[in-house]
Amino acid sequence: MMKKTIQNLCLGVILLFLYAPILVLAVYSFTDSTMIGSIRHFSLENYKVLFTTPELREMITGTLILALVVSALSSVLGTLGAIGAFYSKRSRKRAIHLMNQIPVVNADVVTGFSVCILMIVFLQLPKDTYLPLVIGLTSLCTPFVYLSVIPKLKQMDPQTYEAALDLGCTSQRALRKVIIPQILPGIVSGFMMSVTLTLDDYFISTYTKPAVFDTISTYVVNATKGAQTQIKTALWALSTLIFICVVLAVTYINLSAKSEDAR
Amino acid sequence: MKKFYLKRSTLGIPYILFLSLFVIAPLIIICYYAFTNGAGQFTLQNLTAFFTSGDAIGTLIYSLLVAVVTTIVCLLIAYPVAFILAKGGYKRGNVLLMLFIMPMWINFTLRITALKEILTLLEGNLAFHPFLNTILGMTYDFLPFMILPLYNTLVKIDSSYTEAASDLGAKTSHVFFKVILPLSIPGIVSGVTMVFLPAMTNYVVLDMMYNSTYIMGSLIGSYFNAYDWNNGSLISLILLILMLIISWITGEFTDSDETTGGAYE
C-alpha cells in the first residue's frame, strides 16, 4: 500500500512538471492578462487575434500545408525505400540502412545547415523557392517512415506475395494488393511521425526556408525576441489549441485501440 | 510481347538516389567548405583557428557540460518513471505512458515558452540562473525521449528473471543492480543518444532562457547569420564526427533491429 502511494506520488510530481506550464498558460490564454500571475478577467481576445491576424493565419496554414506535403513525400519515398531495401541483397540492404541512420542520429542543426550549404550556397538555388525547405524536412522524416515500415515487412508472411504471382497476378498488382495492405499500419505511423517532426522542427526550417515564410517554430522564436505583447499572448492561445488537438488525438487513438482489443 | 516484370528491389532506387543526393552529398560539401576559405582555396585555417581559440574551446566544453548534465538529469528522472510504469503493477501502464510522452507532440518552442513564463513567475528574472534554467528547459524538452526507450526496454524484461533472483536469495537491491539494470542497458543507451546530441546543439532553448553563453549549435547559427559558410561547415563537421563517435560507441549503425530501442514504433 505504502509502495503504491510512493509510486503514484513520484509519477504525479513528474506529470506536474510536464503539464503545469502548459496548463497555466492555457488558463491565462482565456484572460486579458499579459503576464502570468496577474489576476484579470475572462476574455477570448487572444483567440480572436490568433484567427484574425493575417500574419498568424498564414503562418499556421503554411506550416500545416508544409507538414502534409513533406509527410506525403516522405511516406512514398520511405515506403518504396523500405520495400526495395528489404528485398535487396544483403550488401545493398546494409548500405541503405546505414545511410538511413544518418539523419536519425545526426543533430538537426547539422542536417539543416548541410542541406543549406548544398542547395543554397553550392547549387545557388533562388532564395525564394521552397525546394530546399521541402527537401531538408523530407530528408529528416523519410528515415523514420523507413524505420516504421521495415518491421511490418519482417512480420509479413513472404509466401503471400509468391502465391499472388503464382496465381497469375502481375508484380505491380501484387505489390498494391498484397504487400501495401499488410504494411499499411507502418506507413500510417510513419506518416504521423513525419507530421509531428515537421511541426516540431526549428533548425532545418530556419536554415532552408525562404525569408518570407515562417513555420510555427521559427515564428515563435522570432516573436519571443521582438516582444509584441498582443502576438505573445495570441501564441498562448495557439499553444492551448495545439494541446487540445494532441489530447483529442491521443484519446481517439487509445479508444480505437481499446475497441480493437475488445473485438 | 515481353512481359514487364518489376523486381521489388528496384523500388528502392528512388530512395537510394535521394539519400545519396540529399544526405551524403551535403556531408561531402560540408567537408569541402570546412577545408577551404572564402575564395575556394584549400586551407587548414578554420580548423587551427577553432582549436587555438579559447572561446571556441570554451564553447565546446560548455556544450559538453550542458549535454552531460541534461542527460544525467533526464536519466535520473526518467528511469524511476519508466520503471514504475513498466513494473509498478498498473493495469493500463501503456495509457499512463501516453501521458508522459504526449508533450513530445506539442511544438517545443511553444512548450519552452510556457516553461519560461512559469520560471519568470517563480524566479522574477531568468537571467539570474542561466545554467539552471537551461538545464530545466532541456530536461523539459527531452524527458519524454528518455522515458520512451527506457519503458520499451523495461517492459520487455521477463518478470521470471527477477522472481528467480529473489527465489535464489538475492536482496531487492541486488535484483535491481545485478538483473534489471544490466538488462535495461539497451534502453539507457538509446535514451542517451536521443538526448545527448540535441542537448549539445539545441541553442533555441538557451536563447529563450536568456542564457547568453554559446553552445556548439549557437556557433553554427551565428556563422549562418554572418554568411560565414566555411567556419559554419567546420563546426558542423566537428559535430558530425562527434555524432559518429557516439554512434560507434553505442552501436547505432550496427545491423540489429533494436537500433532505435523501439523509440519510433
Short mmCIF file of C-alpha atoms in Angstrom, two decimals:
data_model
loop_
_atom_site.label_atom_id
_atom_site.label_comp_id
_atom_site.label_asym_id
_atom_site.label_seq_id
_atom_site.Cartn_x
_atom_site.Cartn_y
_atom_site.Cartn_z
CA MET A 1 0.00 0.00 0.00
CA MET A 2 2.81 2.34 1.03
CA LYS A 3 4.74 1.39 -2.07
CA LYS A 4 1.82 2.25 -4.30
CA THR A 5 1.48 5.69 -2.69
CA ILE A 6 5.14 6.48 -3.26
CA GLN A 7 4.82 5.30 -6.87
CA ASN A 8 1.80 7.49 -7.52
CA LEU A 9 3.46 10.46 -5.86
CA CYS A 10 6.57 10.03 -7.98
CA LEU A 11 4.58 9.87 -11.23
CA GLY A 12 2.40 12.77 -10.09
CA VAL A 13 5.32 15.10 -9.45
CA ILE A 14 6.82 14.48 -12.89
CA LEU A 15 3.42 14.90 -14.57
CA LEU A 16 3.06 18.19 -12.72
CA PHE A 17 6.46 19.29 -14.04
CA LEU A 18 5.47 18.31 -17.58
CA TYR A 19 1.96 19.76 -17.63
CA ALA A 20 1.84 22.67 -15.16
CA PRO A 21 3.43 25.18 -17.58
CA ILE A 22 1.13 24.20 -20.46
CA LEU A 23 -1.99 24.22 -18.27
CA VAL A 24 -1.22 27.51 -16.55
CA LEU A 25 -0.61 29.08 -19.96
CA ALA A 26 -3.89 27.56 -21.18
CA VAL A 27 -5.80 29.17 -18.29
CA TYR A 28 -4.17 32.55 -18.91
CA SER A 29 -4.89 32.34 -22.64
CA PHE A 30 -8.57 32.85 -21.73
CA THR A 31 -7.91 36.11 -19.88
CA ASP A 32 -6.93 39.61 -20.91
CA SER A 33 -3.77 39.33 -18.81
CA THR A 34 -0.40 39.92 -20.46
CA MET A 35 1.61 38.36 -17.66
CA ILE A 36 1.32 35.06 -15.85
CA GLY A 37 0.44 35.65 -12.21
CA SER A 38 -1.65 38.80 -12.51
CA ILE A 39 -5.36 38.40 -11.88
CA ARG A 40 -7.54 39.60 -14.74
CA HIS A 41 -10.86 38.95 -16.43
CA PHE A 42 -12.10 36.30 -18.79
CA SER A 43 -11.53 37.20 -22.42
CA LEU A 44 -11.41 35.50 -25.80
CA GLU A 45 -9.36 38.31 -27.29
CA ASN A 46 -6.28 36.09 -27.73
CA TYR A 47 -8.23 33.62 -29.83
CA LYS A 48 -9.72 36.43 -31.87
CA VAL A 49 -6.25 37.83 -32.57
CA LEU A 50 -4.96 34.36 -33.43
CA PHE A 51 -7.62 33.79 -36.06
CA THR A 52 -7.91 37.29 -37.49
CA THR A 53 -4.30 38.46 -37.77
CA PRO A 54 -3.33 37.62 -41.38
CA GLU A 55 0.32 37.07 -40.44
CA LEU A 56 -0.60 34.45 -37.83
CA ARG A 57 -3.14 32.75 -40.05
CA GLU A 58 -0.71 32.48 -42.94
CA MET A 59 1.96 31.09 -40.65
CA ILE A 60 -0.35 28.40 -39.25
CA THR A 61 -1.86 27.29 -42.57
CA GLY A 62 1.57 27.46 -44.22
CA THR A 63 3.05 25.17 -41.56
CA LEU A 64 0.16 22.70 -41.86
CA ILE A 65 0.40 22.55 -45.67
CA LEU A 66 4.16 22.12 -45.43
CA ALA A 67 3.73 19.29 -42.91
CA LEU A 68 1.26 17.48 -45.16
CA VAL A 69 3.37 17.86 -48.31
CA VAL A 70 6.56 16.73 -46.56
CA SER A 71 4.82 13.80 -44.86
CA ALA A 72 3.19 12.59 -48.07
CA LEU A 73 6.51 12.78 -49.89
CA SER A 74 8.36 11.06 -47.05
CA SER A 75 5.76 8.30 -46.81
CA VAL A 76 6.02 7.42 -50.51
CA LEU A 77 9.80 7.61 -50.59
CA GLY A 78 10.29 5.80 -47.29
CA THR A 79 7.84 3.00 -48.12
CA LEU A 80 9.38 2.37 -51.54
CA GLY A 81 12.83 2.53 -49.95
CA ALA A 82 11.90 0.05 -47.25
CA ILE A 83 10.36 -2.43 -49.71
CA GLY A 84 13.34 -2.03 -52.04
CA ALA A 85 15.88 -2.46 -49.27
CA PHE A 86 14.07 -5.37 -47.65
CA TYR A 87 14.14 -7.42 -50.85
CA SER A 88 17.67 -6.41 -51.89
CA LYS A 89 20.89 -8.30 -51.47
CA ARG A 90 22.50 -8.05 -48.07
CA SER A 91 25.21 -5.58 -49.02
CA ARG A 92 22.82 -3.10 -50.61
CA LYS A 93 20.37 -3.50 -47.77
CA ARG A 94 23.11 -2.65 -45.34
CA ALA A 95 24.19 0.39 -47.37
CA ILE A 96 20.64 1.79 -47.39
CA HIS A 97 20.27 1.07 -43.71
CA LEU A 98 23.49 2.94 -42.87
CA MET A 99 22.60 5.96 -44.97
CA ASN A 100 19.11 5.93 -43.46
CA GLN A 101 20.54 6.12 -39.93
CA ILE A 102 22.49 9.34 -40.61
CA PRO A 103 19.59 11.84 -40.41
CA VAL A 104 18.16 9.92 -37.44
CA VAL A 105 21.20 10.28 -35.22
CA ASN A 106 22.64 13.50 -36.68
CA ALA A 107 21.97 16.80 -34.94
CA ASP A 108 19.17 18.70 -36.68
CA VAL A 109 21.39 21.77 -36.79
CA VAL A 110 23.92 19.89 -38.90
CA THR A 111 21.29 18.32 -41.17
CA GLY A 112 19.72 21.73 -41.81
CA PHE A 113 22.99 23.54 -42.28
CA SER A 114 24.40 20.92 -44.65
CA VAL A 115 21.28 20.97 -46.85
CA CYS A 116 21.50 24.77 -46.85
CA ILE A 117 25.17 24.65 -47.90
CA LEU A 118 24.44 22.20 -50.73
CA MET A 119 21.31 23.78 -52.14
CA ILE A 120 21.53 27.48 -51.36
CA VAL A 121 25.29 28.10 -51.24
CA PHE A 122 26.74 25.49 -53.60
CA LEU A 123 23.94 25.00 -56.15
CA GLN A 124 22.77 28.60 -55.66
CA LEU A 125 19.07 27.88 -55.90
CA PRO A 126 16.98 31.05 -55.83
CA LYS A 127 16.32 32.15 -52.27
CA ASP A 128 12.55 32.33 -52.60
CA THR A 129 11.90 28.70 -53.56
CA TYR A 130 10.52 26.19 -51.12
CA LEU A 131 12.59 23.35 -52.59
CA PRO A 132 15.44 23.37 -50.02
CA LEU A 133 12.92 23.51 -47.17
CA VAL A 134 10.87 20.59 -48.50
CA ILE A 135 13.99 18.56 -49.33
CA GLY A 136 15.55 19.27 -45.93
CA LEU A 137 12.47 18.24 -43.98
CA THR A 138 11.90 15.21 -46.22
CA SER A 139 15.44 14.04 -45.54
CA LEU A 140 14.65 14.29 -41.82
CA CYS A 141 11.29 12.49 -41.98
CA THR A 142 11.80 9.73 -44.57
CA PRO A 143 14.20 7.68 -42.40
CA PHE A 144 11.52 7.47 -39.72
CA VAL A 145 8.96 6.19 -42.26
CA TYR A 146 11.56 3.66 -43.40
CA LEU A 147 12.15 2.56 -39.80
CA SER A 148 8.45 2.08 -39.12
CA VAL A 149 7.78 0.15 -42.37
CA ILE A 150 10.69 -2.31 -42.10
CA PRO A 151 9.31 -4.17 -39.01
CA LYS A 152 5.97 -4.65 -40.80
CA LEU A 153 7.77 -6.21 -43.77
CA LYS A 154 9.53 -8.57 -41.37
CA GLN A 155 6.24 -9.63 -39.80
CA MET A 156 4.67 -10.31 -43.20
CA ASP A 157 4.34 -13.86 -44.49
CA PRO A 158 6.66 -13.86 -47.55
CA GLN A 159 4.62 -16.56 -49.25
CA THR A 160 1.53 -14.42 -49.79
CA TYR A 161 3.36 -12.37 -52.42
CA GLU A 162 4.70 -15.51 -54.16
CA ALA A 163 1.24 -17.05 -54.05
CA ALA A 164 -0.26 -13.98 -55.71
CA LEU A 165 2.32 -14.18 -58.52
CA ASP A 166 1.72 -17.93 -58.95
CA LEU A 167 -1.98 -17.28 -59.26
CA GLY A 168 -1.27 -15.02 -62.20
CA CYS A 169 -1.08 -11.63 -60.57
CA THR A 170 1.32 -9.09 -62.07
CA SER A 171 4.09 -7.91 -59.78
CA GLN A 172 2.74 -4.33 -59.66
CA ARG A 173 -0.72 -5.60 -58.75
CA ALA A 174 0.66 -7.97 -56.13
CA LEU A 175 2.53 -5.07 -54.63
CA ARG A 176 -0.61 -2.96 -54.48
CA LYS A 177 -2.99 -5.68 -53.35
CA VAL A 178 -0.78 -7.88 -51.17
CA ILE A 179 2.22 -6.03 -49.76
CA ILE A 180 0.89 -2.50 -49.28
CA PRO A 181 -2.23 -3.52 -47.29
CA GLN A 182 -0.11 -5.59 -44.92
CA ILE A 183 2.41 -2.83 -44.21
CA LEU A 184 -0.18 -0.03 -44.11
CA PRO A 185 -0.09 0.40 -40.30
CA GLY A 186 3.65 1.04 -40.57
CA ILE A 187 3.14 3.59 -43.33
CA VAL A 188 0.44 5.37 -41.34
CA SER A 189 2.55 5.62 -38.20
CA GLY A 190 5.49 6.82 -40.32
CA PHE A 191 3.23 9.48 -41.82
CA MET A 192 2.04 10.61 -38.38
CA MET A 193 5.62 10.76 -37.16
CA SER A 194 6.58 12.89 -40.17
CA VAL A 195 3.75 15.32 -39.40
CA THR A 196 4.88 15.76 -35.79
CA LEU A 197 8.56 16.01 -36.76
CA THR A 198 7.80 18.71 -39.32
CA LEU A 199 5.56 20.64 -36.94
CA ASP A 200 8.22 20.46 -34.24
CA ASP A 201 11.21 21.30 -36.39
CA TYR A 202 13.05 24.57 -35.92
CA PHE A 203 16.60 24.07 -37.13
CA ILE A 204 16.11 22.61 -40.60
CA SER A 205 13.39 25.16 -41.35
CA THR A 206 15.40 28.11 -40.20
CA TYR A 207 18.39 27.25 -42.41
CA THR A 208 16.48 26.33 -45.56
CA LYS A 209 13.25 28.36 -45.60
CA PRO A 210 12.61 31.35 -47.85
CA ALA A 211 12.88 34.61 -45.90
CA VAL A 212 9.19 35.48 -46.34
CA PHE A 213 7.92 32.19 -44.94
CA ASP A 214 7.66 31.23 -41.28
CA THR A 215 6.80 27.93 -39.63
CA ILE A 216 5.26 27.86 -36.16
CA SER A 217 8.68 27.24 -34.59
CA THR A 218 10.58 29.98 -36.40
CA TYR A 219 7.70 32.38 -35.81
CA VAL A 220 7.55 31.67 -32.08
CA VAL A 221 11.31 32.09 -31.69
CA ASN A 222 11.23 35.43 -33.52
CA ALA A 223 8.18 36.54 -31.56
CA THR A 224 9.92 35.93 -28.23
CA LYS A 225 12.77 38.18 -29.38
CA GLY A 226 10.67 41.12 -30.57
CA ALA A 227 8.24 41.22 -27.68
CA GLN A 228 4.94 42.38 -29.20
CA THR A 229 2.54 41.69 -26.35
CA GLN A 230 -0.54 41.07 -28.47
CA ILE A 231 1.27 38.47 -30.55
CA LYS A 232 2.86 36.92 -27.46
CA THR A 233 -0.46 36.25 -25.77
CA ALA A 234 -2.05 35.08 -29.04
CA LEU A 235 0.65 32.40 -29.12
CA TRP A 236 -0.59 31.22 -25.70
CA ALA A 237 -3.90 30.58 -27.43
CA LEU A 238 -2.12 28.68 -30.21
CA SER A 239 -0.28 26.57 -27.65
CA THR A 240 -3.59 25.77 -25.95
CA LEU A 241 -5.26 24.80 -29.22
CA ILE A 242 -2.37 22.51 -30.17
CA PHE A 243 -2.51 20.94 -26.71
CA ILE A 244 -6.25 20.28 -27.10
CA CYS A 245 -5.70 18.74 -30.55
CA VAL A 246 -2.99 16.44 -29.19
CA VAL A 247 -5.19 15.38 -26.26
CA LEU A 248 -8.06 14.61 -28.63
CA ALA A 249 -5.82 12.66 -31.00
CA VAL A 250 -4.31 10.60 -28.17
CA THR A 251 -7.74 9.87 -26.70
CA TYR A 252 -9.02 8.81 -30.09
CA ILE A 253 -6.03 6.51 -30.68
CA ASN A 254 -6.48 4.96 -27.24
CA LEU A 255 -10.19 4.42 -27.67
CA SER A 256 -9.79 2.83 -31.10
CA ALA A 257 -7.00 0.61 -29.77
CA LYS A 258 -9.31 -0.42 -26.93
CA SER A 259 -12.19 -1.32 -29.25
CA GLU A 260 -9.73 -3.30 -31.36
CA ASP A 261 -8.72 -5.26 -28.26
CA ALA A 262 -12.36 -5.94 -27.45
CA ARG A 263 -13.01 -7.41 -30.88
CA MET B 1 5.28 -9.14 -76.14
CA LYS B 2 7.78 -9.14 -73.36
CA LYS B 3 6.11 -9.11 -70.01
CA PHE B 4 7.30 -6.29 -67.77
CA TYR B 5 8.44 -7.72 -64.52
CA LEU B 6 9.03 -5.34 -61.65
CA LYS B 7 11.63 -6.56 -59.23
CA ARG B 8 10.88 -5.42 -55.72
CA SER B 9 14.47 -4.37 -55.09
CA THR B 10 14.24 -1.77 -57.91
CA LEU B 11 11.66 0.10 -55.84
CA GLY B 12 14.46 1.17 -53.54
CA ILE B 13 16.29 3.11 -56.25
CA PRO B 14 14.48 6.45 -55.75
CA TYR B 15 15.30 6.37 -52.07
CA ILE B 16 18.92 5.42 -52.71
CA LEU B 17 19.19 8.37 -55.09
CA PHE B 18 17.51 10.67 -52.58
CA LEU B 19 19.82 9.58 -49.78
CA SER B 20 22.91 9.98 -51.94
CA LEU B 21 21.89 13.41 -53.19
CA PHE B 22 20.45 14.96 -50.06
CA VAL B 23 22.10 13.13 -47.18
CA ILE B 24 25.52 12.02 -48.38
CA ALA B 25 26.28 14.85 -50.83
CA PRO B 26 25.58 17.63 -48.28
CA LEU B 27 28.02 16.00 -45.88
CA ILE B 28 30.71 15.86 -48.58
CA ILE B 29 30.05 19.52 -49.39
CA ILE B 30 30.40 20.32 -45.68
CA CYS B 31 33.85 18.70 -45.66
CA TYR B 32 34.82 20.70 -48.76
CA TYR B 33 33.72 24.02 -47.25
CA ALA B 34 35.32 23.24 -43.90
CA PHE B 35 38.75 23.00 -45.51
CA THR B 36 38.54 25.91 -47.92
CA ASN B 37 38.46 29.64 -47.41
CA GLY B 38 36.05 32.20 -48.85
CA ALA B 39 37.95 32.20 -52.16
CA GLY B 40 37.68 28.42 -52.51
CA GLN B 41 41.33 27.65 -51.80
CA PHE B 42 42.37 24.74 -49.60
CA THR B 43 43.24 25.79 -46.08
CA LEU B 44 43.54 24.41 -42.58
CA GLN B 45 42.97 27.85 -41.14
CA ASN B 46 39.40 27.20 -40.00
CA LEU B 47 40.50 24.09 -38.17
CA THR B 48 43.55 25.57 -36.47
CA ALA B 49 41.61 28.75 -35.63
CA PHE B 50 38.97 26.68 -33.84
CA PHE B 51 41.36 24.60 -31.80
CA THR B 52 43.59 27.51 -30.82
CA SER B 53 40.80 29.87 -29.85
CA GLY B 54 39.98 29.88 -26.17
CA ASP B 55 36.42 30.99 -26.85
CA ALA B 56 35.73 28.14 -29.26
CA ILE B 57 37.18 25.50 -26.93
CA GLY B 58 35.21 27.07 -24.09
CA THR B 59 32.04 26.73 -26.16
CA LEU B 60 32.82 23.09 -26.85
CA ILE B 61 33.37 22.40 -23.15
CA TYR B 62 30.28 24.35 -22.11
CA SER B 63 28.08 22.44 -24.54
CA LEU B 64 29.53 19.13 -23.38
CA LEU B 65 28.76 20.21 -19.82
CA VAL B 66 25.17 21.15 -20.70
CA ALA B 67 24.72 17.86 -22.56
CA VAL B 68 26.20 15.70 -19.81
CA VAL B 69 24.19 17.37 -17.03
CA THR B 70 20.96 17.29 -19.09
CA THR B 71 21.47 13.62 -19.93
CA ILE B 72 22.14 12.68 -16.30
CA VAL B 73 19.16 14.66 -15.01
CA CYS B 74 16.88 13.16 -17.67
CA LEU B 75 18.13 9.67 -16.88
CA LEU B 76 17.68 10.12 -13.13
CA ILE B 77 14.09 11.29 -13.61
CA ALA B 78 13.14 9.02 -16.49
CA TYR B 79 14.44 5.75 -15.08
CA PRO B 80 12.19 5.63 -11.99
CA VAL B 81 9.23 6.84 -14.06
CA ALA B 82 9.76 4.22 -16.75
CA PHE B 83 10.38 1.57 -14.12
CA ILE B 84 7.19 2.36 -12.20
CA LEU B 85 5.17 2.45 -15.42
CA ALA B 86 6.58 -0.85 -16.63
CA LYS B 87 6.78 -2.81 -13.38
CA GLY B 88 4.54 -0.93 -10.93
CA GLY B 89 1.57 -3.19 -11.49
CA TYR B 90 -0.60 -0.60 -13.22
CA LYS B 91 -3.38 -2.17 -15.26
CA ARG B 92 -3.15 0.36 -18.04
CA GLY B 93 0.52 1.23 -17.92
CA ASN B 94 0.58 1.98 -21.63
CA VAL B 95 -2.14 4.62 -21.27
CA LEU B 96 -0.20 6.24 -18.43
CA LEU B 97 2.88 6.14 -20.63
CA MET B 98 0.96 8.13 -23.23
CA LEU B 99 0.57 10.92 -20.67
CA PHE B 100 4.31 11.09 -20.25
CA ILE B 101 5.20 11.14 -23.94
CA MET B 102 2.32 13.32 -25.11
CA PRO B 103 4.32 16.56 -24.67
CA MET B 104 6.59 15.23 -27.44
CA TRP B 105 3.83 16.07 -29.92
CA ILE B 106 3.45 19.68 -28.88
CA ASN B 107 5.75 22.12 -30.64
CA PHE B 108 8.84 22.51 -28.47
CA THR B 109 9.14 26.28 -28.90
CA LEU B 110 5.62 26.69 -27.52
CA ARG B 111 6.37 24.36 -24.61
CA ILE B 112 9.58 26.22 -23.78
CA THR B 113 7.61 29.49 -23.93
CA ALA B 114 5.21 28.05 -21.36
CA LEU B 115 8.04 26.90 -19.11
CA LYS B 116 9.71 30.28 -19.47
CA GLU B 117 6.57 32.11 -18.30
CA ILE B 118 6.33 29.88 -15.23
CA LEU B 119 10.01 30.26 -14.38
CA THR B 120 9.76 34.03 -14.79
CA LEU B 121 6.92 33.99 -12.29
CA LEU B 122 8.90 31.86 -9.84
CA GLU B 123 12.32 33.44 -10.19
CA GLY B 124 11.47 37.02 -11.11
CA ASN B 125 14.29 37.36 -13.60
CA LEU B 126 15.51 34.46 -15.70
CA ALA B 127 18.95 35.99 -16.14
CA PHE B 128 19.91 35.20 -12.53
CA HIS B 129 20.19 31.45 -13.07
CA PRO B 130 21.07 30.91 -16.73
CA PHE B 131 22.65 27.47 -16.30
CA LEU B 132 19.89 26.13 -14.05
CA ASN B 133 17.19 27.40 -16.40
CA THR B 134 18.96 25.93 -19.41
CA ILE B 135 19.10 22.51 -17.77
CA LEU B 136 15.44 22.82 -16.73
CA GLY B 137 14.47 23.79 -20.28
CA MET B 138 16.46 20.99 -21.88
CA THR B 139 15.09 18.44 -19.39
CA TYR B 140 11.58 19.68 -20.00
CA ASP B 141 12.11 19.34 -23.73
CA PHE B 142 13.86 15.96 -23.85
CA LEU B 143 12.42 13.99 -20.92
CA PRO B 144 9.79 12.13 -23.00
CA PHE B 145 12.52 11.00 -25.40
CA MET B 146 14.32 9.37 -22.48
CA ILE B 147 11.23 7.80 -20.89
CA LEU B 148 10.01 6.08 -24.06
CA PRO B 149 13.03 3.86 -24.91
CA LEU B 150 13.56 3.06 -21.22
CA TYR B 151 9.94 1.97 -20.85
CA ASN B 152 10.13 -0.12 -24.02
CA THR B 153 13.17 -1.97 -22.72
CA LEU B 154 11.98 -2.37 -19.12
CA VAL B 155 8.53 -3.63 -20.08
CA LYS B 156 10.12 -6.45 -22.11
CA ILE B 157 12.17 -7.77 -19.18
CA ASP B 158 10.58 -11.06 -18.21
CA SER B 159 9.49 -10.91 -14.57
CA SER B 160 10.56 -14.53 -14.12
CA TYR B 161 14.19 -13.30 -14.11
CA THR B 162 13.59 -11.08 -11.09
CA GLU B 163 11.48 -13.76 -9.41
CA ALA B 164 14.22 -16.31 -9.96
CA ALA B 165 16.80 -13.93 -8.49
CA SER B 166 14.70 -13.33 -5.36
CA ASP B 167 13.96 -17.05 -5.00
CA LEU B 168 17.68 -17.72 -5.10
CA GLY B 169 18.11 -15.30 -2.22
CA ALA B 170 19.08 -12.00 -3.86
CA LYS B 171 18.21 -8.86 -1.93
CA THR B 172 15.97 -6.27 -3.62
CA SER B 173 18.95 -4.02 -4.30
CA HIS B 174 20.88 -6.93 -5.78
CA VAL B 175 17.97 -7.88 -8.01
CA PHE B 176 17.97 -4.33 -9.34
CA PHE B 177 21.70 -3.85 -9.82
CA LYS B 178 22.53 -7.36 -11.00
CA VAL B 179 19.47 -8.21 -13.08
CA ILE B 180 17.27 -5.29 -14.07
CA LEU B 181 19.90 -2.61 -14.64
CA PRO B 182 22.13 -4.74 -16.92
CA LEU B 183 19.10 -5.88 -18.91
CA SER B 184 17.91 -2.29 -19.37
CA ILE B 185 21.21 -1.01 -20.79
CA PRO B 186 19.94 -1.00 -24.43
CA GLY B 187 17.17 1.36 -23.33
CA ILE B 188 19.60 3.60 -21.46
CA VAL B 189 21.88 3.72 -24.48
CA SER B 190 19.15 4.71 -26.92
CA GLY B 191 17.74 7.22 -24.44
CA VAL B 192 21.16 8.80 -24.05
CA THR B 193 21.67 9.04 -27.81
CA MET B 194 18.27 10.70 -28.15
CA VAL B 195 19.18 13.36 -25.59
CA PHE B 196 22.93 13.97 -25.67
CA LEU B 197 23.49 15.39 -29.15
CA PRO B 198 20.31 17.52 -29.20
CA ALA B 199 21.32 18.93 -25.80
CA MET B 200 24.69 19.97 -27.27
CA THR B 201 23.11 21.73 -30.21
CA ASN B 202 19.62 22.96 -29.35
CA TYR B 203 20.52 26.61 -28.86
CA VAL B 204 16.91 27.76 -29.10
CA VAL B 205 16.36 26.60 -25.53
CA LEU B 206 19.34 28.69 -24.38
CA ASP B 207 18.23 31.75 -26.30
CA MET B 208 14.71 31.53 -24.96
CA MET B 209 16.01 31.14 -21.40
CA TYR B 210 18.17 34.26 -21.85
CA ASN B 211 21.35 32.24 -21.46
CA SER B 212 23.85 34.27 -23.48
CA THR B 213 26.59 31.64 -23.32
CA TYR B 214 27.16 29.81 -26.60
CA ILE B 215 26.89 26.10 -27.21
CA MET B 216 28.06 24.37 -30.42
CA GLY B 217 24.71 24.89 -32.12
CA SER B 218 24.80 28.62 -31.44
CA LEU B 219 28.10 28.83 -33.31
CA ILE B 220 26.50 27.38 -36.45
CA GLY B 221 23.60 29.78 -36.02
CA SER B 222 25.84 32.82 -35.74
CA TYR B 223 28.08 31.78 -38.67
CA PHE B 224 24.92 31.22 -40.71
CA ASN B 225 23.72 34.73 -39.90
CA ALA B 226 27.15 36.10 -40.85
CA TYR B 227 27.20 34.14 -44.18
CA ASP B 228 30.42 32.50 -43.00
CA TRP B 229 29.85 29.14 -44.66
CA ASN B 230 33.38 27.87 -44.15
CA ASN B 231 33.54 28.20 -40.40
CA GLY B 232 29.93 27.06 -40.10
CA SER B 233 30.86 23.94 -42.06
CA LEU B 234 33.80 23.28 -39.80
CA ILE B 235 31.57 23.34 -36.72
CA SER B 236 29.12 21.03 -38.50
CA LEU B 237 31.98 18.71 -39.34
CA ILE B 238 33.10 18.62 -35.70
CA LEU B 239 29.54 17.80 -34.60
CA LEU B 240 29.31 15.18 -37.32
CA ILE B 241 32.48 13.47 -36.12
CA LEU B 242 31.17 13.61 -32.56
CA MET B 243 27.92 12.01 -33.77
CA LEU B 244 29.90 9.23 -35.49
CA ILE B 245 31.92 8.59 -32.31
CA ILE B 246 28.76 8.39 -30.19
CA SER B 247 27.10 6.11 -32.74
CA TRP B 248 30.19 3.93 -32.89
CA ILE B 249 30.26 3.58 -29.11
CA THR B 250 26.55 2.84 -28.87
CA GLY B 251 26.43 0.62 -31.95
CA GLU B 252 23.78 2.79 -33.58
CA PHE B 253 24.99 1.79 -37.05
CA THR B 254 25.01 -1.94 -36.48
CA ASP B 255 22.57 -4.03 -38.43
CA SER B 256 20.43 -5.04 -35.48
CA ASP B 257 16.69 -4.47 -35.32
CA GLU B 258 16.92 -2.78 -31.98
CA THR B 259 18.84 0.27 -33.16
CA THR B 260 16.21 2.71 -32.04
CA GLY B 261 15.21 0.80 -28.94
CA GLY B 262 11.70 0.80 -30.32
CA ALA B 263 11.54 4.55 -29.81
CA TYR B 264 9.85 5.11 -33.15
CA GLU B 265 7.38 2.28 -33.18
#
